[in-house]
Short mmCIF file of C-alpha atoms and ligand atoms in Angstrom, two decimals:
data_model
loop_
_atom_site.label_atom_id
_atom_site.label_comp_id
_atom_site.label_asym_id
_atom_site.label_seq_id
_atom_site.Cartn_x
_atom_site.Cartn_y
_atom_site.Cartn_z
CA UNK A 1364 -19.11 -0.73 -16.42
CA UNK A 1365 -18.16 -1.24 -12.74
CA UNK A 1366 -16.92 2.00 -11.01
CA UNK A 1367 -13.32 2.16 -10.02
CA UNK A 1368 -12.42 0.58 -6.67
CA UNK A 1369 -10.72 3.79 -5.57
CA UNK A 1370 -11.72 7.39 -6.57
CA UNK A 1371 -9.66 10.30 -5.49
CA UNK A 1372 -11.50 13.55 -6.25
CA UNK A 1373 -10.04 17.07 -6.01
CA UNK A 1374 -7.87 15.94 -2.95
CA UNK A 1375 -6.09 18.68 -1.11
CA UNK A 1376 -3.95 18.69 1.91
CA UNK A 1377 -2.40 21.91 3.21
CA UNK A 1378 0.42 22.23 6.04
CA UNK A 1379 -0.18 25.93 7.15
CA UNK A 1380 0.74 27.87 4.00
CA UNK A 1381 2.10 24.89 2.14
CA UNK A 1382 -0.07 22.89 -0.30
CA UNK A 1383 1.34 19.56 -0.21
CA UNK A 1384 -1.22 18.12 -2.41
CA UNK A 1385 -3.19 20.26 -4.61
CA UNK A 1386 -6.54 19.32 -6.40
CA UNK A 1387 -5.40 15.60 -7.01
CA UNK A 1388 -7.82 13.41 -8.92
CA UNK A 1389 -7.40 9.97 -10.16
CA UNK A 1390 -8.91 6.45 -9.80
CA UNK A 1391 -7.89 2.93 -9.58
CA UNK A 1392 -9.82 0.05 -11.07
CA UNK A 1393 -10.16 -3.32 -9.42
CA UNK A 1394 -7.23 -5.56 -10.07
CA UNK A 1395 -4.70 -2.85 -11.31
CA UNK A 1396 -1.38 -1.93 -10.02
CA UNK A 1397 -1.26 1.92 -10.10
CA UNK A 1398 1.96 3.59 -9.64
CA UNK A 1399 2.14 7.12 -7.94
CA UNK A 1400 5.67 8.67 -8.57
CA UNK A 1401 7.42 12.01 -8.24
CA UNK A 1402 10.43 13.59 -6.99
CA UNK A 1403 11.09 13.96 -3.10
CA UNK A 1404 8.64 16.46 -1.45
CA UNK A 1405 6.12 15.92 -4.21
CA UNK A 1406 3.37 15.03 -1.86
CA UNK A 1407 3.09 11.24 -2.46
CA UNK A 1408 3.35 10.30 1.18
CA UNK A 1409 0.85 13.12 2.11
CA UNK A 1410 -1.59 11.87 -0.55
CA UNK A 1411 -1.24 8.23 1.10
CA UNK A 1412 -1.82 9.78 4.53
CA UNK A 1413 -4.92 11.63 3.37
CA UNK A 1414 -6.41 8.49 1.61
CA UNK A 1415 -5.81 6.19 4.41
CA UNK A 1416 -6.96 8.48 7.12
CA UNK A 1417 -3.77 9.18 8.87
CA UNK A 1418 -4.42 12.92 8.00
CA UNK A 1419 -7.76 14.60 7.25
CA UNK A 1420 -7.84 16.11 3.72
CA UNK A 1421 -8.13 19.91 3.54
CA UNK A 1422 -10.46 19.52 0.67
CA UNK A 1423 -11.69 16.74 -1.63
CA UNK A 1424 -13.17 13.31 -1.39
CA UNK A 1425 -11.99 9.70 -1.39
CA UNK A 1426 -14.50 7.14 -2.59
CA UNK A 1427 -13.68 3.53 -1.89
CA UNK A 1428 -15.98 0.65 -3.08
CA UNK A 1429 -18.58 3.15 -3.81
CA UNK A 1430 -18.46 4.64 -0.24
CA UNK A 1431 -17.23 8.09 0.94
CA UNK A 1432 -14.34 7.36 3.37
CA UNK A 1433 -12.96 10.93 3.30
CA UNK A 1434 -11.52 11.84 6.63
CA UNK A 1435 -12.47 8.78 8.32
CA UNK A 1436 -10.22 7.21 11.00
CA UNK A 1437 -7.64 4.68 9.68
CA UNK A 1438 -9.14 1.69 11.69
CA UNK A 1439 -12.46 2.56 9.88
CA UNK A 1440 -10.81 2.68 6.46
CA UNK A 1441 -8.96 -0.55 7.07
CA UNK A 1442 -12.42 -2.08 7.96
CA UNK A 1443 -13.72 -0.98 4.50
CA UNK A 1444 -10.99 -3.11 3.01
CA UNK A 1445 -8.28 -0.38 2.31
CA UNK A 1446 -4.96 -1.18 3.98
CA UNK A 1447 -1.51 0.26 3.93
CA UNK A 1448 1.75 -1.66 4.41
CA UNK A 1449 3.75 -0.78 7.29
CA UNK A 1450 7.28 -0.06 7.65
CA UNK A 1451 9.41 -2.70 9.44
CA UNK A 1452 9.55 -0.39 12.61
CA UNK A 1453 5.90 -0.87 13.31
CA UNK A 1454 6.52 -4.68 14.01
CA UNK A 1455 7.16 -6.14 17.46
CA UNK A 1456 10.80 -6.62 17.41
CA UNK A 1457 10.84 -9.10 20.34
CA UNK A 1458 7.95 -11.36 18.97
CA UNK A 1459 8.18 -14.04 16.40
CA UNK A 1460 6.99 -13.60 12.81
CA UNK A 1461 3.96 -15.62 13.49
CA UNK A 1462 3.15 -13.67 16.72
CA UNK A 1463 3.34 -10.40 14.80
CA UNK A 1464 0.82 -11.75 12.18
CA UNK A 1465 -1.34 -13.07 15.07
CA UNK A 1466 -1.24 -9.50 16.77
CA UNK A 1467 -2.44 -7.99 13.37
CA UNK A 1468 -5.25 -10.59 13.11
CA UNK A 1469 -6.75 -9.38 16.34
CA UNK A 1470 -9.27 -7.01 14.81
CA UNK A 1471 -10.75 -9.91 12.77
CA UNK A 1472 -11.35 -12.39 15.65
CA UNK A 1473 -15.07 -12.81 16.30
CA UNK A 1474 -16.02 -11.19 19.63
CA UNK A 1475 -12.87 -9.56 20.18
CA UNK A 1476 -12.81 -6.01 21.65
CA UNK A 1477 -11.41 -4.40 18.43
CA UNK A 1478 -13.97 -6.25 16.16
CA UNK A 1479 -16.79 -5.16 18.51
CA UNK A 1480 -15.60 -1.55 18.45
CA UNK A 1481 -15.22 -1.37 14.81
CA UNK A 1482 -18.48 -3.64 14.18
CA UNK A 1483 -16.49 -5.20 11.45
CA UNK A 1484 -18.38 -8.05 9.89
CA UNK A 1485 -16.37 -9.23 7.08
CA UNK A 1486 -13.57 -11.94 7.01
CA UNK A 1487 -14.36 -12.57 10.68
CA UNK A 1488 -12.19 -15.40 12.15
CA UNK A 1489 -13.13 -17.89 14.94
CA UNK A 1490 -10.49 -18.59 17.61
CA UNK A 1491 -9.98 -21.94 15.88
CA UNK A 1492 -9.27 -20.51 12.60
CA UNK A 1493 -6.34 -18.24 13.54
CA UNK A 1494 -3.64 -20.74 12.96
CA UNK A 1495 -4.87 -21.48 9.48
CA UNK A 1496 -5.03 -17.76 8.66
CA UNK A 1497 -1.39 -17.23 9.85
CA UNK A 1498 -0.26 -20.11 7.68
CA UNK A 1499 -2.14 -18.66 4.60
CA UNK A 1500 -0.38 -15.41 5.16
CA UNK A 1501 3.09 -16.72 5.69
CA UNK A 1502 2.54 -18.84 2.64
CA UNK A 1503 1.73 -15.84 0.46
CA UNK A 1504 4.84 -13.85 1.46
CA UNK A 1505 6.96 -16.96 1.45
CA UNK A 1506 8.34 -16.60 4.90
CA UNK A 1507 7.67 -20.46 6.16
CA UNK A 1508 11.24 -20.79 7.18
CA UNK A 1509 11.19 -17.64 9.42
CA UNK A 1510 7.82 -18.21 11.22
CA UNK A 1511 9.52 -18.70 14.56
CA UNK A 1512 12.29 -16.17 14.12
CA UNK A 1513 12.20 -12.88 16.15
CA UNK A 1514 11.12 -10.08 14.00
CA UNK A 1515 13.84 -7.79 15.22
CA UNK A 1516 16.53 -10.32 14.02
CA UNK A 1517 15.25 -10.68 10.37
CA UNK A 1518 17.25 -9.18 7.56
CA UNK A 1519 15.97 -5.94 6.31
CA UNK A 1520 14.36 -7.44 3.16
CA UNK A 1521 12.52 -9.88 5.51
CA UNK A 1522 11.43 -7.30 7.74
CA UNK A 1523 9.87 -5.58 4.88
CA UNK A 1524 8.12 -8.74 3.87
CA UNK A 1525 6.74 -9.03 7.20
CA UNK A 1526 5.36 -5.55 6.97
CA UNK A 1527 3.39 -6.69 3.87
CA UNK A 1528 2.22 -9.75 5.74
CA UNK A 1529 0.87 -7.53 8.48
CA UNK A 1530 -0.99 -5.41 5.94
CA UNK A 1531 -2.34 -8.54 4.28
CA UNK A 1532 -3.77 -9.64 7.86
CA UNK A 1533 -6.57 -7.08 7.49
CA UNK A 1534 -7.80 -9.12 4.45
CA UNK A 1535 -7.79 -5.87 2.52
CA UNK A 1536 -9.10 -5.62 -1.16
CA UNK A 1537 -6.63 -2.83 -1.78
CA UNK A 1538 -3.25 -1.98 -0.46
CA UNK A 1539 -1.49 1.23 -0.36
CA UNK A 1540 2.26 0.59 -0.51
CA UNK A 1541 4.79 3.43 0.30
CA UNK A 1542 8.34 2.64 -1.26
CA UNK A 1543 8.28 -1.15 -0.67
CA UNK A 1544 11.59 -1.53 -2.55
CA UNK A 1545 13.48 1.27 -0.58
CA UNK A 1546 16.74 -0.33 0.65
CA UNK A 1547 16.30 -3.72 -1.05
CA UNK A 1548 19.07 -5.37 -3.05
CA UNK A 1549 18.52 -6.44 -6.47
CA UNK A 1550 17.40 -10.08 -5.83
CA UNK A 1551 14.94 -8.74 -3.19
CA UNK A 1552 13.70 -6.24 -5.63
CA UNK A 1553 12.84 -9.16 -8.01
CA UNK A 1554 11.15 -10.96 -5.30
CA UNK A 1555 9.07 -8.12 -4.53
CA UNK A 1556 8.11 -7.70 -8.03
CA UNK A 1557 6.93 -11.35 -8.15
CA UNK A 1558 5.00 -10.86 -4.92
CA UNK A 1559 3.03 -7.86 -6.12
CA UNK A 1560 2.10 -9.68 -9.31
CA UNK A 1561 1.22 -12.65 -7.37
CA UNK A 1562 -1.17 -10.61 -5.02
CA UNK A 1563 -2.79 -8.97 -8.04
CA UNK A 1564 -3.18 -12.14 -10.20
CA UNK A 1565 -3.66 -14.91 -7.52
CA UNK A 1566 -5.23 -13.03 -4.47
CA UNK A 1567 -7.44 -10.42 -6.22
CA UNK A 1568 -5.39 -7.50 -4.78
CA UNK A 1569 -5.62 -3.96 -6.19
CA UNK A 1570 -2.42 -2.03 -5.42
CA UNK A 1571 -1.45 1.72 -5.17
CA UNK A 1572 2.28 1.80 -5.13
CA UNK A 1573 4.56 4.75 -4.40
CA UNK A 1574 7.94 3.75 -5.53
CA UNK A 1575 11.30 5.46 -6.61
CA UNK A 1576 12.50 2.22 -8.00
CA UNK A 1577 11.70 3.01 -11.80
CA UNK A 1578 12.40 -0.20 -13.18
CA UNK A 1579 9.89 -2.02 -10.81
CA UNK A 1580 7.18 0.71 -11.50
CA UNK A 1581 7.64 0.68 -15.43
CA UNK A 1582 7.38 -3.21 -15.10
CA UNK A 1583 4.48 -4.03 -13.17
CA UNK A 1584 2.17 -0.86 -13.28
CA UNK A 1585 -0.64 -0.72 -15.63
CA UNK A 1586 -0.88 3.02 -15.09
CA UNK A 1587 1.21 5.60 -13.45
CA UNK A 1588 0.07 9.01 -12.04
CA UNK A 1589 3.00 11.70 -11.75
CA UNK A 1590 3.05 14.16 -9.09
CA UNK A 1591 5.23 17.20 -9.00
CA UNK A 1592 4.94 19.82 -6.20
CA UNK A 1593 1.64 18.31 -5.17
CA UNK A 1594 0.09 18.44 -8.60
CA UNK A 1595 -0.86 15.63 -11.05
CA UNK A 1596 1.24 16.65 -13.94
CA UNK A 1597 0.68 13.50 -16.08
CA UNK A 1598 -1.14 10.01 -15.87
CA UNK A 1599 -0.82 7.12 -18.37
CA UNK A 1600 0.70 3.86 -19.17
CA UNK A 1601 4.57 3.20 -18.53
CA UNK A 1602 4.91 3.43 -22.41
CA UNK A 1603 3.07 6.59 -22.57
CA UNK A 1604 4.94 8.39 -19.84
CA UNK A 1605 8.39 7.21 -20.89
CA UNK A 1606 7.96 9.57 -24.14
CA UNK A 1607 5.95 12.34 -22.40
CA UNK A 1608 8.49 15.42 -22.36
CA UNK A 1609 6.93 17.05 -19.20
CA UNK A 1610 7.50 13.72 -17.28
CA UNK A 1611 10.93 13.07 -18.67
CA UNK A 1612 11.92 16.57 -17.75
CA UNK A 1613 10.30 16.88 -14.27
CA UNK A 1614 11.06 13.55 -13.22
CA UNK A 1615 12.49 10.69 -15.38
CA UNK A 1616 15.51 12.93 -16.32
CA UNK A 1617 16.20 13.70 -12.65
CA UNK A 1618 19.01 12.22 -10.53
CA UNK A 1619 16.60 10.08 -8.53
CA UNK A 1620 15.96 8.18 -11.65
CA UNK A 1621 19.60 7.91 -12.76
CA UNK A 1622 20.46 6.26 -9.59
CA UNK A 1623 17.29 4.12 -9.14
N1 ADP B 2002 3.39 16.63 8.69
C1 ADP B 2002 3.93 17.60 7.99
N2 ADP B 2002 3.86 18.96 8.40
C2 ADP B 2002 4.27 19.98 7.59
N3 ADP B 2002 4.89 19.66 6.17
C3 ADP B 2002 4.77 18.49 5.86
C4 ADP B 2002 4.34 17.48 6.59
N4 ADP B 2002 4.31 16.23 5.96
C5 ADP B 2002 4.99 16.50 4.71
N5 ADP B 2002 5.07 17.93 4.65
C6 ADP B 2002 5.68 18.65 3.49
O1 ADP B 2002 4.86 18.50 2.43
C7 ADP B 2002 5.59 18.18 1.20
C8 ADP B 2002 5.29 16.92 0.50
O2 ADP B 2002 5.88 15.87 1.38
P1 ADP B 2002 5.66 14.28 1.21
O3 ADP B 2002 4.19 14.12 1.08
O4 ADP B 2002 6.45 13.57 2.38
O5 ADP B 2002 6.41 14.06 -0.11
P2 ADP B 2002 6.98 12.78 -1.01
O6 ADP B 2002 6.30 11.47 -0.21
O7 ADP B 2002 6.38 12.68 -2.22
O8 ADP B 2002 8.52 12.79 -0.82
C9 ADP B 2002 6.85 18.47 1.47
O9 ADP B 2002 7.30 19.75 1.33
C10 ADP B 2002 6.93 18.07 3.06
O10 ADP B 2002 8.18 18.84 3.70
MG1 MG B 2003 7.20 9.97 0.66
#
């Protein structure tokens, strides 16, 4: 049996006296979409930050693709193939969609300063391959019609798509997505669901998804990890969690769910 792509082992992150994440362990198999859910303040974003290198863990280990990446810098973790999608605010508002993607590709350009610095050797691009790679990414997220549009003028749903495109520019094998459906309308949520499925089924992507929108989580996640007050209270398939009394009480029955 192949080991899981991502293994989180006894992860903890404290802020002064507050244990935002406590002894968290779970794993994600290659090709799965796994949900990480829990009420506001449960520690989901903190878990993401410690996994992706934005914050060093207080304790515990993160193993990705068989390698211990705990406490590494984000750029190194991305180079291992574990990327995070960005919020719309991280795009260059004055630049076009294709320029934003081009900037995100810089670290993969052969001989470029970031590539030399990171000694990244996989998925390198020659300068003559950049256009083709931009086309590939724009095609995946379906933004052909907006490639010359200024990022700052895009509707909110399209800005979020551009954030996913920028994450894909690192050519990751796994994406950590923090609330990609937040602020999207019904049709945009359906599109996002299709895109996530397509990433998994056609582009070999493994996804860890933090999301409040329960319909999306229940529909596309193979497994779900439930966090409450920094602790994992349950883990299972959507069908198992729907009837788990602790989950229903702690989360699914909460107002967050009713309004999602
Ligand atoms: N940088 C920080 N400094 C201090 N406390 C933080 C910081 N980030 C998060 N917290 C606290 O950690 C807890 C978990 O927050 P967070 O991970 O953002 O939860 P979630 O994403 O599940 O809503 C909250 O009590 C929050 O106030
Ligand atoms: Mg959060």
